[in-house]
Amino acid sequence: MFVGAGLLASLSPRVERIAGRLPRRVFVLTSPEIWALWGEAFSASFAEPPIALFLPPGEKHKTLGNAEKLTRQVVSAGGDRSSLLFAFGGGIVGDVGGFVAAIFMRGIRYVQVPTTFLSQVDSSVGGKTGVNLPEGKNLVGSFHHPLAVFADIDVLGTLPERELRAGLMESVKAGIIRDRTLVRFMEEHVDEILDRDPRALEKVIAASVRMKADVVNRDERESGLRMILNFGHTLGHAIEQVTRYKVLLHGEAVGWGMIAALQLAHRRGTISSRQAERLESLIHLYGPLPPLKLRAAKLVAATGADKKNMGGVRRFVLPVGIGDAGVVEDVTAAELESAAAFMLARAAERRA
Ligand SMILES: NC(=O)c1ccc[n+]([C@@H]2O[C@H](COP(=O)([O-])OP(=O)(O)OC[C@H]3O[C@@H](n4cnc5c(N)ncnc54)[C@H](O)[C@@H]3O)[C@@H](O)[C@H]2O)c1
Ligand SMILES: [Zn+2]
């Protein structure tokens, strides 16, 4: 994983250093918008520009049908076992690109060049690839690790502000569950980070990636430790589901979910009230989180469908102090509902 400014300018030689001479066919999966903004910079270091394949933006295009279509485009453009694919875009392009690379001829090499904050700190790390089904998100997929990940900070310059703030919630999460230095850094450098100061962003991205890579390396297939990455996601996913993925960005839902989880942790005594307040303030520093108008009971019902609740056990990630977390399996529906009610009250205060 490479994090820094100006990486695109030397992309091709950097990849050759890792993978050897580039193969006959090099592909880049991207979206039309990103290509219009950054396509020239992307191609600049290649002797022969990669063959561009396009996926329109939006979760509704992350489908098996499009994965098939793209795979067929690779075939008709002369792709073979030796071909190399770049996934150049946000998490959607990354997930679909990785999946196409995983299934084409049982797997070809690929490189992630993530362009959203979220994809730089989260989705490009860990090797999960996949697409959605009408029945649910990410239901078809595969583990397929990229040769390398290049997170170019310059590219974030054109990212909409709301996408940046939402992505930063995953870094707040990273700090809370595993890195108190990151928590402190994010508290002390809010303006630089939101102004996209390259050095500040580089620090936050590198720390977030280090955290996730470390957790994933210790628990590749998600049996135990990896579960802590779901901090804030139990109610976060519930909010997304109840609002049909139309109202909030993922990171925003996770922001609210973390506020609920902090309250639950405080009730259980794994964090003090001062710590809970401090962390909640940190979340709001990178807000504003959009308002919510939901019912707590409905959210709790939606967590029942959370695929992470294996075998009927309600697994829940609780922070322990600042920079540590654990998983408990005995959280009751009543506890969840009261945490959700607390969160909704907070959301109502902020609307007032
Ligand atoms: N594989 C994993 O481990 C993992 C982890 C988390 C999330 N995900 C997946 O990631 C996806 C969400 O990814 P995302 O948040 O990056 O959203 P996204 O890919 O939808 O990108 C968000 C929007 O920003 C635009 N955009 C991207 N980069 C830009 C740039 N540099 N400048 C201007 N506009 C830009 C995109 O065109 C899009 O409209 C979801 O499908 C989710 O399931 C995967
Ligand atoms: Zn997330």
Short mmCIF file of C-alpha atoms and ligand atoms in Angstrom, two decimals:
data_model
loop_
_atom_site.label_atom_id
_atom_site.label_comp_id
_atom_site.label_asym_id
_atom_site.label_seq_id
_atom_site.Cartn_x
_atom_site.Cartn_y
_atom_site.Cartn_z
CA MET A 1 0.00 0.00 0.00
CA PHE A 2 1.34 3.38 -1.03
CA VAL A 3 -0.12 6.58 0.37
CA GLY A 4 0.98 10.01 -0.80
CA ALA A 5 0.60 12.94 -3.12
CA GLY A 6 1.50 12.68 -6.81
CA LEU A 7 1.49 8.88 -7.05
CA LEU A 8 -0.37 8.83 -10.36
CA ALA A 9 2.56 10.50 -12.11
CA SER A 10 4.72 7.42 -11.55
CA LEU A 11 2.11 4.69 -11.50
CA SER A 12 3.40 2.57 -14.36
CA PRO A 13 7.06 2.34 -13.22
CA ARG A 14 5.95 1.69 -9.68
CA VAL A 15 3.75 -1.21 -10.78
CA GLU A 16 6.54 -2.58 -13.00
CA ARG A 17 8.85 -2.59 -10.02
CA ILE A 18 6.35 -4.83 -8.25
CA ALA A 19 4.96 -6.93 -11.07
CA GLY A 20 7.71 -6.92 -13.67
CA ARG A 21 7.17 -5.74 -17.25
CA LEU A 22 3.58 -4.85 -17.96
CA PRO A 23 1.68 -7.49 -19.96
CA ARG A 24 0.35 -7.07 -23.48
CA ARG A 25 -3.09 -6.01 -22.26
CA VAL A 26 -3.54 -3.59 -19.41
CA PHE A 27 -7.08 -2.56 -18.44
CA VAL A 28 -8.44 0.14 -16.22
CA LEU A 29 -11.95 -0.05 -14.79
CA THR A 30 -13.21 3.39 -13.83
CA SER A 31 -16.32 5.56 -14.03
CA PRO A 32 -16.90 8.22 -16.68
CA GLU A 33 -16.79 11.09 -14.12
CA ILE A 34 -13.52 10.02 -12.58
CA TRP A 35 -11.99 9.38 -15.96
CA ALA A 36 -12.99 12.86 -17.15
CA LEU A 37 -11.31 14.40 -14.11
CA TRP A 38 -8.27 12.20 -13.72
CA GLY A 39 -7.94 9.96 -16.78
CA GLU A 40 -5.14 11.96 -18.32
CA ALA A 41 -3.13 12.00 -15.11
CA PHE A 42 -3.76 8.29 -14.70
CA SER A 43 -2.48 7.39 -18.16
CA ALA A 44 0.48 9.79 -18.21
CA SER A 45 3.09 7.33 -16.96
CA PHE A 46 2.13 4.49 -19.32
CA ALA A 47 3.98 4.02 -22.63
CA GLU A 48 0.71 2.73 -24.05
CA PRO A 49 -2.47 3.97 -22.36
CA PRO A 50 -4.44 1.21 -20.59
CA ILE A 51 -7.71 0.08 -22.17
CA ALA A 52 -10.47 1.89 -20.29
CA LEU A 53 -13.64 0.07 -19.21
CA PHE A 54 -16.47 2.01 -17.62
CA LEU A 55 -18.95 1.46 -14.82
CA PRO A 56 -21.53 4.19 -14.27
CA PRO A 57 -21.53 5.63 -10.73
CA GLY A 58 -24.02 4.43 -8.13
CA GLU A 59 -24.66 1.38 -6.01
CA LYS A 60 -27.32 0.15 -8.44
CA HIS A 61 -24.62 -0.59 -11.01
CA LYS A 62 -22.68 -2.90 -8.69
CA THR A 63 -24.29 -5.97 -10.20
CA LEU A 64 -23.46 -9.44 -11.46
CA GLY A 65 -24.83 -8.35 -14.82
CA ASN A 66 -22.27 -5.57 -15.05
CA ALA A 67 -19.48 -7.87 -13.86
CA GLU A 68 -20.38 -10.21 -16.71
CA LYS A 69 -20.56 -7.37 -19.20
CA LEU A 70 -17.15 -6.08 -18.16
CA THR A 71 -15.61 -9.54 -18.25
CA ARG A 72 -16.86 -9.95 -21.80
CA GLN A 73 -15.37 -6.58 -22.73
CA VAL A 74 -12.03 -7.81 -21.39
CA VAL A 75 -12.32 -10.90 -23.59
CA SER A 76 -13.20 -8.98 -26.72
CA ALA A 77 -10.32 -6.56 -26.14
CA GLY A 78 -7.89 -9.48 -26.14
CA GLY A 79 -7.48 -9.99 -22.41
CA ASP A 80 -5.87 -13.21 -21.25
CA ARG A 81 -4.50 -14.86 -18.13
CA SER A 82 -1.52 -12.50 -18.05
CA SER A 83 -3.58 -9.32 -18.27
CA LEU A 84 -3.48 -6.73 -15.54
CA LEU A 85 -6.47 -4.71 -14.36
CA PHE A 86 -6.46 -1.40 -12.52
CA ALA A 87 -9.53 -0.46 -10.49
CA PHE A 88 -9.52 3.35 -10.53
CA GLY A 89 -12.42 4.83 -8.58
CA GLY A 90 -14.34 4.68 -5.32
CA GLY A 91 -15.36 1.60 -3.40
CA ILE A 92 -17.88 0.54 -6.02
CA VAL A 93 -15.34 0.50 -8.83
CA GLY A 94 -12.88 -1.18 -6.46
CA ASP A 95 -15.30 -3.93 -5.44
CA VAL A 96 -16.46 -4.63 -9.01
CA GLY A 97 -12.96 -4.35 -10.46
CA GLY A 98 -11.57 -6.71 -7.86
CA PHE A 99 -14.41 -9.12 -8.51
CA VAL A 100 -13.90 -9.09 -12.28
CA ALA A 101 -10.19 -9.72 -11.68
CA ALA A 102 -11.10 -12.57 -9.32
CA ILE A 103 -13.39 -14.39 -11.73
CA PHE A 104 -11.91 -13.72 -15.18
CA MET A 105 -10.03 -16.92 -16.09
CA ARG A 106 -10.15 -17.88 -12.40
CA GLY A 107 -8.22 -14.82 -11.44
CA ILE A 108 -5.89 -12.24 -12.95
CA ARG A 109 -3.68 -9.71 -11.23
CA TYR A 110 -5.09 -6.33 -10.34
CA VAL A 111 -4.09 -3.06 -8.73
CA GLN A 112 -6.32 -0.78 -6.66
CA VAL A 113 -6.11 2.95 -7.21
CA PRO A 114 -8.85 4.20 -4.85
CA THR A 115 -10.18 7.73 -5.38
CA THR A 116 -12.56 8.31 -2.45
CA PHE A 117 -11.49 8.74 1.13
CA LEU A 118 -13.57 5.73 2.11
CA SER A 119 -12.01 3.51 -0.51
CA GLN A 120 -8.51 4.67 0.42
CA VAL A 121 -8.89 3.87 4.11
CA ASP A 122 -11.32 0.99 4.00
CA SER A 123 -12.57 -0.84 0.95
CA SER A 124 -9.22 -1.18 -0.83
CA VAL A 125 -7.72 -2.94 2.19
CA GLY A 126 -8.55 -6.52 3.06
CA GLY A 127 -9.12 -8.25 -0.25
CA LYS A 128 -12.91 -8.36 -0.24
CA THR A 129 -14.44 -7.97 -3.67
CA GLY A 130 -17.98 -8.42 -4.87
CA VAL A 131 -21.31 -7.22 -6.18
CA ASN A 132 -24.86 -6.81 -4.92
CA LEU A 133 -27.94 -8.91 -5.60
CA PRO A 134 -31.47 -7.53 -5.61
CA GLU A 135 -31.82 -9.44 -2.31
CA GLY A 136 -29.04 -7.56 -0.57
CA LYS A 137 -25.67 -5.85 -0.68
CA ASN A 138 -22.40 -7.68 -1.30
CA LEU A 139 -24.06 -11.10 -1.44
CA VAL A 140 -21.79 -12.38 -4.21
CA GLY A 141 -18.07 -12.01 -3.99
CA SER A 142 -14.64 -13.38 -3.42
CA PHE A 143 -11.45 -12.69 -1.54
CA HIS A 144 -8.89 -11.53 -4.08
CA HIS A 145 -5.93 -9.43 -2.99
CA PRO A 146 -4.57 -6.70 -5.23
CA LEU A 147 -0.89 -6.68 -6.14
CA ALA A 148 -0.72 -3.22 -4.65
CA VAL A 149 -2.85 -0.28 -3.60
CA PHE A 150 -1.97 3.30 -4.55
CA ALA A 151 -3.84 5.93 -2.55
CA ASP A 152 -3.04 9.22 -4.24
CA ILE A 153 -4.05 12.09 -1.99
CA ASP A 154 -4.20 14.63 -4.83
CA VAL A 155 -7.13 12.77 -6.32
CA LEU A 156 -9.16 13.56 -3.21
CA GLY A 157 -9.03 17.21 -4.27
CA THR A 158 -12.14 16.78 -6.41
CA LEU A 159 -14.08 14.63 -3.95
CA PRO A 160 -17.35 16.22 -2.79
CA GLU A 161 -17.08 17.51 0.79
CA ARG A 162 -19.86 15.27 2.02
CA GLU A 163 -18.08 12.17 0.70
CA LEU A 164 -14.91 13.24 2.49
CA ARG A 165 -16.65 13.76 5.82
CA ALA A 166 -18.51 10.46 5.54
CA GLY A 167 -15.30 8.60 4.73
CA LEU A 168 -13.58 10.18 7.70
CA MET A 169 -16.04 8.35 9.96
CA GLU A 170 -14.19 5.12 9.15
CA SER A 171 -11.00 6.76 10.39
CA VAL A 172 -12.74 7.91 13.54
CA LYS A 173 -13.81 4.29 13.93
CA ALA A 174 -10.25 3.08 13.36
CA GLY A 175 -9.00 5.37 16.11
CA ILE A 176 -11.69 4.44 18.61
CA ILE A 177 -11.21 0.69 18.29
CA ARG A 178 -7.46 0.50 17.96
CA ASP A 179 -5.45 3.71 17.83
CA ARG A 180 -5.68 6.41 20.47
CA THR A 181 -2.93 8.41 18.78
CA LEU A 182 -5.15 8.67 15.73
CA VAL A 183 -8.04 9.84 17.91
CA ARG A 184 -5.87 12.59 19.33
CA PHE A 185 -4.50 13.56 15.92
CA MET A 186 -8.01 13.84 14.51
CA GLU A 187 -9.09 15.94 17.48
CA GLU A 188 -6.19 18.31 17.08
CA HIS A 189 -6.12 18.71 13.29
CA VAL A 190 -9.74 19.06 12.25
CA ASP A 191 -9.21 22.11 10.06
CA GLU A 192 -6.17 20.76 8.23
CA ILE A 193 -7.90 17.45 7.61
CA LEU A 194 -11.12 19.02 6.32
CA ASP A 195 -9.07 21.49 4.23
CA ARG A 196 -7.36 18.43 2.72
CA ASP A 197 -3.90 19.41 3.77
CA PRO A 198 -1.87 16.60 2.14
CA ARG A 199 0.30 15.93 5.15
CA ALA A 200 -2.64 15.72 7.53
CA LEU A 201 -4.60 13.48 5.16
CA GLU A 202 -1.61 11.25 4.59
CA LYS A 203 -1.28 10.71 8.33
CA VAL A 204 -4.93 9.86 8.83
CA ILE A 205 -5.06 7.57 5.81
CA ALA A 206 -1.84 5.76 6.68
CA ALA A 207 -2.93 5.20 10.29
CA SER A 208 -6.38 3.97 9.25
CA VAL A 209 -4.95 1.59 6.68
CA ARG A 210 -2.35 0.30 9.13
CA MET A 211 -5.10 -0.43 11.62
CA LYS A 212 -7.28 -2.29 9.14
CA ALA A 213 -4.40 -4.20 7.54
CA ASP A 214 -3.18 -5.30 10.94
CA VAL A 215 -6.60 -6.55 11.99
CA VAL A 216 -7.20 -8.27 8.66
CA ASN A 217 -3.77 -9.93 8.65
CA ARG A 218 -4.49 -11.49 11.98
CA ASP A 219 -7.92 -12.63 10.91
CA GLU A 220 -8.13 -13.02 7.16
CA ARG A 221 -11.48 -14.83 6.99
CA GLU A 222 -13.39 -12.88 9.55
CA SER A 223 -13.69 -15.38 12.34
CA GLY A 224 -12.97 -13.19 15.32
CA LEU A 225 -10.82 -10.09 15.54
CA ARG A 226 -11.97 -8.72 12.19
CA MET A 227 -15.38 -8.33 13.75
CA ILE A 228 -14.18 -5.23 15.63
CA LEU A 229 -14.11 -3.40 12.29
CA ASN A 230 -17.88 -3.48 12.57
CA PHE A 231 -17.90 -1.01 15.41
CA GLY A 232 -20.84 1.34 14.81
CA HIS A 233 -22.04 -0.84 11.96
CA THR A 234 -24.80 -2.82 13.70
CA LEU A 235 -27.08 0.19 14.01
CA GLY A 236 -25.35 1.87 11.07
CA HIS A 237 -26.46 -0.92 8.75
CA ALA A 238 -29.90 -0.86 10.34
CA ILE A 239 -30.22 2.86 9.57
CA GLU A 240 -29.12 2.28 5.99
CA GLN A 241 -31.58 -0.56 5.58
CA VAL A 242 -34.53 1.24 7.08
CA THR A 243 -33.83 4.30 4.92
CA ARG A 244 -33.27 2.02 1.90
CA TYR A 245 -29.73 3.30 1.31
CA LYS A 246 -31.20 6.51 -0.07
CA VAL A 247 -30.82 9.11 2.65
CA LEU A 248 -27.42 8.70 4.26
CA LEU A 249 -23.98 7.86 3.00
CA HIS A 250 -22.51 4.75 4.59
CA GLY A 251 -20.09 6.71 6.77
CA GLU A 252 -22.87 8.97 8.03
CA ALA A 253 -24.94 5.97 9.12
CA VAL A 254 -21.85 4.57 10.82
CA GLY A 255 -21.35 7.91 12.58
CA TRP A 256 -24.80 7.63 14.14
CA GLY A 257 -24.25 3.93 14.82
CA MET A 258 -21.05 4.73 16.70
CA ILE A 259 -22.90 7.26 18.85
CA ALA A 260 -25.39 4.55 19.82
CA ALA A 261 -22.63 2.03 20.47
CA LEU A 262 -20.73 4.51 22.65
CA GLN A 263 -23.83 4.95 24.76
CA LEU A 264 -24.26 1.20 25.10
CA ALA A 265 -20.60 0.85 26.07
CA HIS A 266 -20.97 3.56 28.64
CA ARG A 267 -24.01 1.84 30.14
CA ARG A 268 -21.99 -1.36 30.39
CA GLY A 269 -19.08 0.45 31.93
CA THR A 270 -16.45 -0.32 29.27
CA ILE A 271 -15.95 3.41 28.73
CA SER A 272 -16.42 6.31 31.13
CA SER A 273 -18.93 9.08 30.55
CA ARG A 274 -16.06 11.47 29.84
CA GLN A 275 -14.65 9.14 27.21
CA ALA A 276 -18.08 8.67 25.66
CA GLU A 277 -18.59 12.43 25.45
CA ARG A 278 -15.12 13.01 24.07
CA LEU A 279 -15.61 10.44 21.31
CA GLU A 280 -19.08 11.67 20.47
CA SER A 281 -17.68 15.18 20.09
CA LEU A 282 -15.04 13.84 17.75
CA ILE A 283 -17.74 12.30 15.56
CA HIS A 284 -19.59 15.63 15.40
CA LEU A 285 -16.38 17.49 14.54
CA TYR A 286 -16.39 15.58 11.25
CA GLY A 287 -20.15 15.89 10.78
CA PRO A 288 -22.66 17.26 10.30
CA LEU A 289 -24.44 13.94 10.34
CA PRO A 290 -27.75 14.20 8.50
CA PRO A 291 -30.87 14.23 10.70
CA LEU A 292 -32.72 11.02 11.41
CA LYS A 293 -36.42 10.56 11.90
CA LEU A 294 -36.88 6.90 12.69
CA ARG A 295 -38.26 4.67 15.38
CA ALA A 296 -35.86 2.86 17.71
CA ALA A 297 -37.88 -0.38 17.63
CA LYS A 298 -37.77 -0.45 13.86
CA LEU A 299 -34.01 -0.07 13.88
CA VAL A 300 -33.60 -2.88 16.36
CA ALA A 301 -35.80 -5.11 14.23
CA ALA A 302 -33.58 -4.30 11.26
CA THR A 303 -30.48 -5.46 13.15
CA GLY A 304 -32.01 -8.92 13.31
CA ALA A 305 -31.26 -9.24 9.61
CA ASP A 306 -27.63 -8.15 10.04
CA LYS A 307 -25.61 -10.90 8.37
CA LYS A 308 -22.93 -10.57 11.03
CA ASN A 309 -25.26 -12.05 13.62
CA MET A 310 -24.21 -15.61 13.07
CA GLY A 311 -26.34 -18.41 14.39
CA GLY A 312 -28.78 -16.08 16.05
CA VAL A 313 -26.11 -14.63 18.35
CA ARG A 314 -26.22 -10.88 18.49
CA ARG A 315 -22.56 -9.94 18.27
CA PHE A 316 -21.84 -6.37 19.14
CA VAL A 317 -18.60 -4.39 19.16
CA LEU A 318 -17.95 -2.40 22.30
CA PRO A 319 -15.10 0.06 22.70
CA VAL A 320 -13.01 -0.49 25.79
CA GLY A 321 -11.55 2.83 26.84
CA ILE A 322 -10.10 4.72 23.87
CA GLY A 323 -8.12 2.66 21.35
CA ASP A 324 -9.35 -0.80 22.23
CA ALA A 325 -12.50 -2.81 21.60
CA GLY A 326 -14.03 -6.20 22.17
CA VAL A 327 -16.95 -8.23 20.93
CA VAL A 328 -19.81 -9.30 23.17
CA GLU A 329 -22.57 -11.73 22.39
CA ASP A 330 -25.08 -11.00 25.08
CA VAL A 331 -26.42 -7.60 24.07
CA THR A 332 -30.18 -7.69 24.52
CA ALA A 333 -32.79 -6.17 22.24
CA ALA A 334 -33.74 -3.86 25.12
CA GLU A 335 -30.18 -2.54 25.44
CA LEU A 336 -30.00 -1.98 21.71
CA GLU A 337 -33.30 -0.19 21.73
CA SER A 338 -32.27 2.15 24.50
CA ALA A 339 -28.98 2.93 22.72
CA ALA A 340 -30.93 3.58 19.52
CA ALA A 341 -33.35 5.82 21.41
CA PHE A 342 -30.42 7.79 22.85
CA MET A 343 -28.98 8.24 19.36
CA LEU A 344 -32.33 9.34 17.94
CA ALA A 345 -32.72 11.86 20.76
CA ARG A 346 -29.30 13.25 19.90
CA ALA A 347 -30.34 13.45 16.26
CA ALA A 348 -33.49 15.33 17.27
CA GLU A 349 -31.46 17.80 19.37
CA ARG A 350 -29.31 18.56 16.40
CA ARG A 351 -32.32 19.16 14.23
CA ALA A 352 -33.77 21.62 16.71
N1 LIG B 1 -14.46 -4.32 -0.06
C1 LIG B 1 -14.61 -3.81 1.14
O1 LIG B 1 -13.98 -4.27 2.11
C2 LIG B 1 -15.52 -2.65 1.34
C3 LIG B 1 -15.47 -1.91 2.53
C4 LIG B 1 -16.29 -0.80 2.65
C5 LIG B 1 -17.13 -0.42 1.61
N2 LIG B 1 -17.15 -1.15 0.46
C6 LIG B 1 -18.01 -0.77 -0.65
O2 LIG B 1 -17.60 0.50 -1.13
C7 LIG B 1 -18.72 1.12 -1.78
C8 LIG B 1 -18.76 2.57 -1.41
O3 LIG B 1 -17.59 3.18 -1.84
P1 LIG B 1 -17.39 4.77 -1.83
O4 LIG B 1 -17.86 5.33 -0.55
O5 LIG B 1 -16.01 5.01 -2.26
O6 LIG B 1 -18.46 5.27 -2.88
P2 LIG B 1 -18.51 5.32 -4.49
O7 LIG B 1 -17.60 4.36 -5.10
O8 LIG B 1 -19.94 5.28 -4.84
O9 LIG B 1 -17.99 6.82 -4.78
C9 LIG B 1 -18.74 7.90 -4.30
C10 LIG B 1 -18.98 8.95 -5.37
O10 LIG B 1 -17.81 9.75 -5.52
C11 LIG B 1 -17.43 9.86 -6.89
N3 LIG B 1 -15.97 9.97 -6.88
C12 LIG B 1 -15.09 9.02 -6.58
N4 LIG B 1 -13.86 9.52 -6.53
C13 LIG B 1 -13.94 10.83 -6.83
C14 LIG B 1 -13.00 11.89 -6.93
N5 LIG B 1 -11.72 11.69 -6.65
N6 LIG B 1 -13.44 13.10 -7.28
C15 LIG B 1 -14.77 13.32 -7.50
N7 LIG B 1 -15.71 12.37 -7.40
C16 LIG B 1 -15.30 11.13 -7.07
C17 LIG B 1 -17.97 8.58 -7.50
O11 LIG B 1 -18.16 8.72 -8.89
C18 LIG B 1 -19.28 8.41 -6.75
O12 LIG B 1 -20.29 9.20 -7.33
C19 LIG B 1 -19.96 0.35 -1.39
O13 LIG B 1 -20.41 -0.41 -2.48
C20 LIG B 1 -19.45 -0.59 -0.28
O14 LIG B 1 -20.14 -1.81 -0.24
C21 LIG B 1 -16.36 -2.24 0.32
ZN ZN B 2 -18.03 0.82 7.00
#
